[in-house]
PDB file of C-alpha atoms in Angstrom:
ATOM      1  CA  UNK A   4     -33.383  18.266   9.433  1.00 66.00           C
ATOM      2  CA  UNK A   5     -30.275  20.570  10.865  1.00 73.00           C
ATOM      3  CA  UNK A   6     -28.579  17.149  10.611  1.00 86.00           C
ATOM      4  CA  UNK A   7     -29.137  16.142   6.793  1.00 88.00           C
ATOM      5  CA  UNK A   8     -28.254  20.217   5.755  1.00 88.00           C
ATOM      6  CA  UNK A   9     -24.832  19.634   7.428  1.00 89.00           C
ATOM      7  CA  UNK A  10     -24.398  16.267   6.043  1.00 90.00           C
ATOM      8  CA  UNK A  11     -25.114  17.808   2.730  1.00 93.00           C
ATOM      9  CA  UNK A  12     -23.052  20.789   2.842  1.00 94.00           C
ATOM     10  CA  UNK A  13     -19.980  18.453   3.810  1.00 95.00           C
ATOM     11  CA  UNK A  14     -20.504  16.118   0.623  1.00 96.00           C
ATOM     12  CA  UNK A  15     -20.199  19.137  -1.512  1.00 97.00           C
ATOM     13  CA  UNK A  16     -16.215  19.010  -1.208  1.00 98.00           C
ATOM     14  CA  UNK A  17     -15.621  15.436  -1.701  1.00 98.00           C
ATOM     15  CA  UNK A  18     -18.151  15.673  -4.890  1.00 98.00           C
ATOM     16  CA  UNK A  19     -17.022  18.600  -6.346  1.00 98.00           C
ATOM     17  CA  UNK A  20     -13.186  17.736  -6.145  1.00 98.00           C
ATOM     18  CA  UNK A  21     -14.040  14.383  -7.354  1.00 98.00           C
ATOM     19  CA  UNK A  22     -15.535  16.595 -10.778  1.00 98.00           C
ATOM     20  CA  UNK A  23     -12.335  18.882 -10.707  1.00 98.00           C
ATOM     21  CA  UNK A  24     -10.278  16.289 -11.081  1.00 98.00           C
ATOM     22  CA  UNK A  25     -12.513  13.952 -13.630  1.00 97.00           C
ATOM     23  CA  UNK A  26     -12.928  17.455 -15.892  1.00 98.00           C
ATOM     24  CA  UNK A  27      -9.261  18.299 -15.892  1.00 97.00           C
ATOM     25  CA  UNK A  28      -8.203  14.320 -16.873  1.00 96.00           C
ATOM     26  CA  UNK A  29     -11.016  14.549 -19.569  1.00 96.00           C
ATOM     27  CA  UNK A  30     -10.363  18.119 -20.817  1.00 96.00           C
ATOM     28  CA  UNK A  31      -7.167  19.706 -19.181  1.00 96.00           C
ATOM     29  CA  UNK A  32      -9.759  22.469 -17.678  1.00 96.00           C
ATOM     30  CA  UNK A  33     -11.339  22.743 -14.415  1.00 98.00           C
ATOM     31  CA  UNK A  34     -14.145  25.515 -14.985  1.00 97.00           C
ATOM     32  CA  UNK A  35     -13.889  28.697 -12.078  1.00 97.00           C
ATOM     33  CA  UNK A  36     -16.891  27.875 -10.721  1.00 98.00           C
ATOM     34  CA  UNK A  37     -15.817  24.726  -8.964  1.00 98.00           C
ATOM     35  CA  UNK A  38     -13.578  26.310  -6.698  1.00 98.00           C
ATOM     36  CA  UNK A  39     -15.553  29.200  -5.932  1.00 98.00           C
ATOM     37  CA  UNK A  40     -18.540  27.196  -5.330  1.00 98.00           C
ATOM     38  CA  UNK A  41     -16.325  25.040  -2.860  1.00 98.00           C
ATOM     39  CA  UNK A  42     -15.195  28.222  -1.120  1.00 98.00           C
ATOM     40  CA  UNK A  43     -18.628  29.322  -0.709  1.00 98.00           C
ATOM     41  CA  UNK A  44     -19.502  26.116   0.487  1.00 98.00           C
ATOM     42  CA  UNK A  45     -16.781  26.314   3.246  1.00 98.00           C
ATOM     43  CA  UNK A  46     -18.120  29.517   4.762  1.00 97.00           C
ATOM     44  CA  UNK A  47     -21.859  27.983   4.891  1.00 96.00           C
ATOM     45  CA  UNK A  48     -20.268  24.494   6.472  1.00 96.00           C
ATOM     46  CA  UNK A  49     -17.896  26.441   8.832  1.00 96.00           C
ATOM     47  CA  UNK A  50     -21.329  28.195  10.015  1.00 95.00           C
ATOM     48  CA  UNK A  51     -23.390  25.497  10.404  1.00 94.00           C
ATOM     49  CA  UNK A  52     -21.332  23.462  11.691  1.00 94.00           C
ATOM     50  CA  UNK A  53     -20.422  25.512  14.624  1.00 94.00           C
ATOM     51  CA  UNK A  54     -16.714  25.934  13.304  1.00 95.00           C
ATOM     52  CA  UNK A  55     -14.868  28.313  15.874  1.00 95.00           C
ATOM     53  CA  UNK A  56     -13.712  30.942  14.694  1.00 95.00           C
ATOM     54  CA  UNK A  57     -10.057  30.952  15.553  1.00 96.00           C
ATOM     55  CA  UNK A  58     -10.403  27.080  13.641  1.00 95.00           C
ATOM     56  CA  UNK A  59     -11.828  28.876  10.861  1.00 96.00           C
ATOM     57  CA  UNK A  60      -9.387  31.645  10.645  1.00 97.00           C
ATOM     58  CA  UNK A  61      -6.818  29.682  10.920  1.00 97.00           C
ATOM     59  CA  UNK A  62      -8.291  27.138   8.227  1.00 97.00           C
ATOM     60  CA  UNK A  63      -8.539  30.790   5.864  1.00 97.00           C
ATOM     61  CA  UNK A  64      -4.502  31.157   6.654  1.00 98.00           C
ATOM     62  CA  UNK A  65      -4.017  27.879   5.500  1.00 98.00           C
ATOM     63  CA  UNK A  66      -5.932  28.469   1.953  1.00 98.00           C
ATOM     64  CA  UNK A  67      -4.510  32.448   1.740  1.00 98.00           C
ATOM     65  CA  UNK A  68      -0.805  30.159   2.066  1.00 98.00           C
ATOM     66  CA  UNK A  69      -1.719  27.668  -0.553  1.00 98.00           C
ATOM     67  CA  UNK A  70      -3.092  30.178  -3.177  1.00 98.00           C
ATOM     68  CA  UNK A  71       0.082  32.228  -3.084  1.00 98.00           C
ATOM     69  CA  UNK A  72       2.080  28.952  -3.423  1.00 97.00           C
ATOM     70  CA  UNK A  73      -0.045  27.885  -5.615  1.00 97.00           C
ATOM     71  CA  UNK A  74       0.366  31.414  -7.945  1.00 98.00           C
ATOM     72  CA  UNK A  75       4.090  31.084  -7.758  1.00 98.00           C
ATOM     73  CA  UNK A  76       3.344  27.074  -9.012  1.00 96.00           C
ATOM     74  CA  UNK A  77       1.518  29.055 -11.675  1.00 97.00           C
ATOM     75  CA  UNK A  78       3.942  31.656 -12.563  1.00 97.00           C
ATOM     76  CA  UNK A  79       6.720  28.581 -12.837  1.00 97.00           C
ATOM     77  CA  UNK A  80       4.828  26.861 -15.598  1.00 93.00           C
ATOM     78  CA  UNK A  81       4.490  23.505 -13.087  1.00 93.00           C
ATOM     79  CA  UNK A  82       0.683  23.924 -13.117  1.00 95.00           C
ATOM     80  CA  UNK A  83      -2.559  25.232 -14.794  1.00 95.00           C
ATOM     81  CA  UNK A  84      -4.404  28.199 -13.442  1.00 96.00           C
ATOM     82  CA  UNK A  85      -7.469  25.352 -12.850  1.00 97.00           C
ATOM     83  CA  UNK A  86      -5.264  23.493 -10.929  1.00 98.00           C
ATOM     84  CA  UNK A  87      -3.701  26.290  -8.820  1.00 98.00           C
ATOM     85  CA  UNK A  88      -6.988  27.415  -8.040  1.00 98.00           C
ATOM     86  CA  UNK A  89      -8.423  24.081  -6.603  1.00 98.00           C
ATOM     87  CA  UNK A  90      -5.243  23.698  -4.783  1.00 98.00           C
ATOM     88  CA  UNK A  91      -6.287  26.644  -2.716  1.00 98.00           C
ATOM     89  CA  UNK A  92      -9.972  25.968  -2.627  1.00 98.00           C
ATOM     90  CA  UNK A  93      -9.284  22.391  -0.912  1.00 98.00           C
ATOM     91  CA  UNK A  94      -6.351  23.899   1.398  1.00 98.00           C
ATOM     92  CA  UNK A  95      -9.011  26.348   3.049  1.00 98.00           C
ATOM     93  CA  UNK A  96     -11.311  23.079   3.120  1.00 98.00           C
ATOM     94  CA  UNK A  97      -8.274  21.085   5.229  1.00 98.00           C
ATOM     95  CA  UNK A  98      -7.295  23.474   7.092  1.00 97.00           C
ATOM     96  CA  UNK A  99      -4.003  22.981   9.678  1.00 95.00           C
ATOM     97  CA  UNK A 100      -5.128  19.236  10.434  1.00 96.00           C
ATOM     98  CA  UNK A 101      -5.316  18.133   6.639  1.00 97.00           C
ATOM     99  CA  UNK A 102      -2.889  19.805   5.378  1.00 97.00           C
ATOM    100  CA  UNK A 103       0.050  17.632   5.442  1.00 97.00           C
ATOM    101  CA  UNK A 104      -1.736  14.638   4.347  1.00 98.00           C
ATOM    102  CA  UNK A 105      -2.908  16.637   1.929  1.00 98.00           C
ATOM    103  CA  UNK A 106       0.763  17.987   0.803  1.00 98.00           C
ATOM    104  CA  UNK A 107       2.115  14.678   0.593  1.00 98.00           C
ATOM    105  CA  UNK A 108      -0.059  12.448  -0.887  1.00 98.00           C
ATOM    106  CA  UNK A 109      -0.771  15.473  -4.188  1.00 98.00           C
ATOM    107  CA  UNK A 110       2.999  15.342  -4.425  1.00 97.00           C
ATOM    108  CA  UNK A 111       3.244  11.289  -4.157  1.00 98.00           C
ATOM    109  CA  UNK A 112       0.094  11.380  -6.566  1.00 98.00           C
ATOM    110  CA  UNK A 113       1.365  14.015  -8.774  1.00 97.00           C
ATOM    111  CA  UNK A 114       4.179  12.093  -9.334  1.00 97.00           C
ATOM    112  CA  UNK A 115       2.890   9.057  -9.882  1.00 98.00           C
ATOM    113  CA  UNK A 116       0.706  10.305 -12.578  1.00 97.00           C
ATOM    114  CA  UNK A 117       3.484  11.895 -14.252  1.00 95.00           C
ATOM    115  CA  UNK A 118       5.552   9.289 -14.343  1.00 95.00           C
ATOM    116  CA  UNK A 119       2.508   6.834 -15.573  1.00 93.00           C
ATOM    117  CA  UNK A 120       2.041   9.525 -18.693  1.00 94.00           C
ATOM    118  CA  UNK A 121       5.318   9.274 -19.732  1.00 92.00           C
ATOM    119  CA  UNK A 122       4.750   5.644 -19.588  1.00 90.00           C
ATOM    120  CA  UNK A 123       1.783   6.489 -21.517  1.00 91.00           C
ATOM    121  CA  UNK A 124       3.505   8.768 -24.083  1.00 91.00           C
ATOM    122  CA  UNK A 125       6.927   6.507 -24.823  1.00 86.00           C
ATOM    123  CA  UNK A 126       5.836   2.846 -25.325  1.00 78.00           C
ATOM    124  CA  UNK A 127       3.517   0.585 -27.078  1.00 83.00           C
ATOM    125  CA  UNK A 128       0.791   1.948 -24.625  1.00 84.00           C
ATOM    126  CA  UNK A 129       0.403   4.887 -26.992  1.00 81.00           C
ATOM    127  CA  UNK A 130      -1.042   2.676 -29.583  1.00 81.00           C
ATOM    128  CA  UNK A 131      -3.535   0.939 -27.398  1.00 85.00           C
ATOM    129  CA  UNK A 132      -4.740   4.158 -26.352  1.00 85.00           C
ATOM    130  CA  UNK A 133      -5.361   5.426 -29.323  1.00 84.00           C
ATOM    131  CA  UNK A 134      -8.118   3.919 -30.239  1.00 85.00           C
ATOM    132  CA  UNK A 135      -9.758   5.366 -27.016  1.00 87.00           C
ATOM    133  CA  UNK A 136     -11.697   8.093 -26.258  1.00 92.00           C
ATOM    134  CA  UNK A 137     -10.520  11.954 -27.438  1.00 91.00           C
ATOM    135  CA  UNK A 138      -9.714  12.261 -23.838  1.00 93.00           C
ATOM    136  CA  UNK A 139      -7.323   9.449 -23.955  1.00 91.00           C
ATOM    137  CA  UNK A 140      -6.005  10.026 -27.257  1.00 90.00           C
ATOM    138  CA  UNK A 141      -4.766  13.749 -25.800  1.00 92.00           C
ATOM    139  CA  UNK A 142      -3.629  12.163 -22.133  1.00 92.00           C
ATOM    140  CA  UNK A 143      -1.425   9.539 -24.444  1.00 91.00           C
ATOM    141  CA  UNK A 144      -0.045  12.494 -26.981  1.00 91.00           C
ATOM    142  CA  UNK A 145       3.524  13.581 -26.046  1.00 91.00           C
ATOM    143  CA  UNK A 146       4.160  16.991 -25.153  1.00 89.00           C
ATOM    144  CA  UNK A 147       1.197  17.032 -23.325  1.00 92.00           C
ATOM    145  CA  UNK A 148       1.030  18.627 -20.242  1.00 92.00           C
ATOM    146  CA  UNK A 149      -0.026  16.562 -16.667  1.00 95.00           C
ATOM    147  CA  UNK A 150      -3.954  17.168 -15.424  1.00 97.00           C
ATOM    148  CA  UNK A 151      -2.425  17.644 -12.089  1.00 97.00           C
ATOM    149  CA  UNK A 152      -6.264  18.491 -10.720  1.00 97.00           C
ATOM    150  CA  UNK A 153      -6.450  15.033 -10.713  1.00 98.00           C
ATOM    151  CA  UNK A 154      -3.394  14.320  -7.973  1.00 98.00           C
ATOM    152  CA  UNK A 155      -5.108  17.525  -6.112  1.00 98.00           C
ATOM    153  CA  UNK A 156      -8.508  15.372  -5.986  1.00 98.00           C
ATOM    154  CA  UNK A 157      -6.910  12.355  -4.576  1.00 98.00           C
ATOM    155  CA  UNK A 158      -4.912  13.994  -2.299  1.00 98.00           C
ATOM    156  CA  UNK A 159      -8.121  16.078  -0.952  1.00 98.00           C
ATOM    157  CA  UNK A 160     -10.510  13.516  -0.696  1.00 98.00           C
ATOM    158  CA  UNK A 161      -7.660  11.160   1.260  1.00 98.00           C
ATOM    159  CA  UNK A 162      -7.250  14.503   3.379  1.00 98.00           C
ATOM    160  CA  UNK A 163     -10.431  15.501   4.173  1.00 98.00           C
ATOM    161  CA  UNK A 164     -11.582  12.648   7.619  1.00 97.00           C
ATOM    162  CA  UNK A 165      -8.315  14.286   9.006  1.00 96.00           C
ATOM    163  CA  UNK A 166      -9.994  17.990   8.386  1.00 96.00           C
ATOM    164  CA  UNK A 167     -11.853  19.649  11.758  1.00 94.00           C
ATOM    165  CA  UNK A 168     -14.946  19.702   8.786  1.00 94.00           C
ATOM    166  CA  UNK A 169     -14.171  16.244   7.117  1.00 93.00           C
ATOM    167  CA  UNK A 170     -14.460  15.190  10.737  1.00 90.00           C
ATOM    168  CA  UNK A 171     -17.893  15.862  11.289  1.00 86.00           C
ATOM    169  CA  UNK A 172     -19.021  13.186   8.258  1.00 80.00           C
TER     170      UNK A 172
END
């Protein structure tokens, strides 16, 4: 029974980043309560998983680091509060073991979706997806900004078997 909890309390990052990042490509948004449940979710995981505490405060240094980077992101017009936000909340998640993956593939990722929107935005693309979905109509209108939540999810969820928590899964 101790088993499935754990099991359970570990699939709430992976799911929850997976909905951060579908809700920001769908609606440029990712609601306040995502992050803070996943932040709340890491204390409950760090104690029943046995987390030590020196791993655990040094997994809280990691996300205090990433939220101030992330505010000065934020302050510098490159991203959305959302986004800034769940940038933090999956840092604390990855701690000092997934955080470079995690840095490298949400730049690679970021990029890659940036440079497939203005793809998006400039060509005959545009046409074709404008006769999708309202969600698609916005990703494809120029002047747009980027749902970077979404490179955040990919880079997370690639992160998270080299996390001390993603570990245990």
């Amino acid at each position: 029974m101790i088993h499935l909890f754990q099991t359970a309390i570990l699939l709430v990052f992976p799911i929850l980043v997976i909905a951060a990042g579908l809700r920001d490509a769908t609606s440029y948004t990712i609601p306040n309560w995502m992050p803070g449940v996943l932040i709340a979710a890491f204390a409950v995981a760090a104690v029943a998983l046995g987390l030590p505490w020196r791993l655990a405060a040094a997994d809280l240094a990691v996300g205090l680091v990433a939220l101030v980077a992330a505010m000065v992101m934020f302050a510098l017009r490159w991203i959305g509060g959302g986004d800034a936000k769940l940038f933090a909340a999956a840092a604390l998640w990855l701690g000092l073991t997934g955080a470079p993956t995690f840095l490298l593939v949400t730049g690679v990722a970021g990029g890659a979706l940036a440079a497939g929107l203005l793809a998006l935005r400039s060509g005959p693309l545009q046409a074709i997806a404008s006769a999708g979905p309202a969600w698609v109509v916005r990703l494809a209108k120029p002047g747009e900004g980027v749902p970077y939540g979404v490179a955040i999810a990919l880079g997370a969820l690639i992160a998270f078997p080299a996390s001390a928590l993603g570990a245990h899964l």
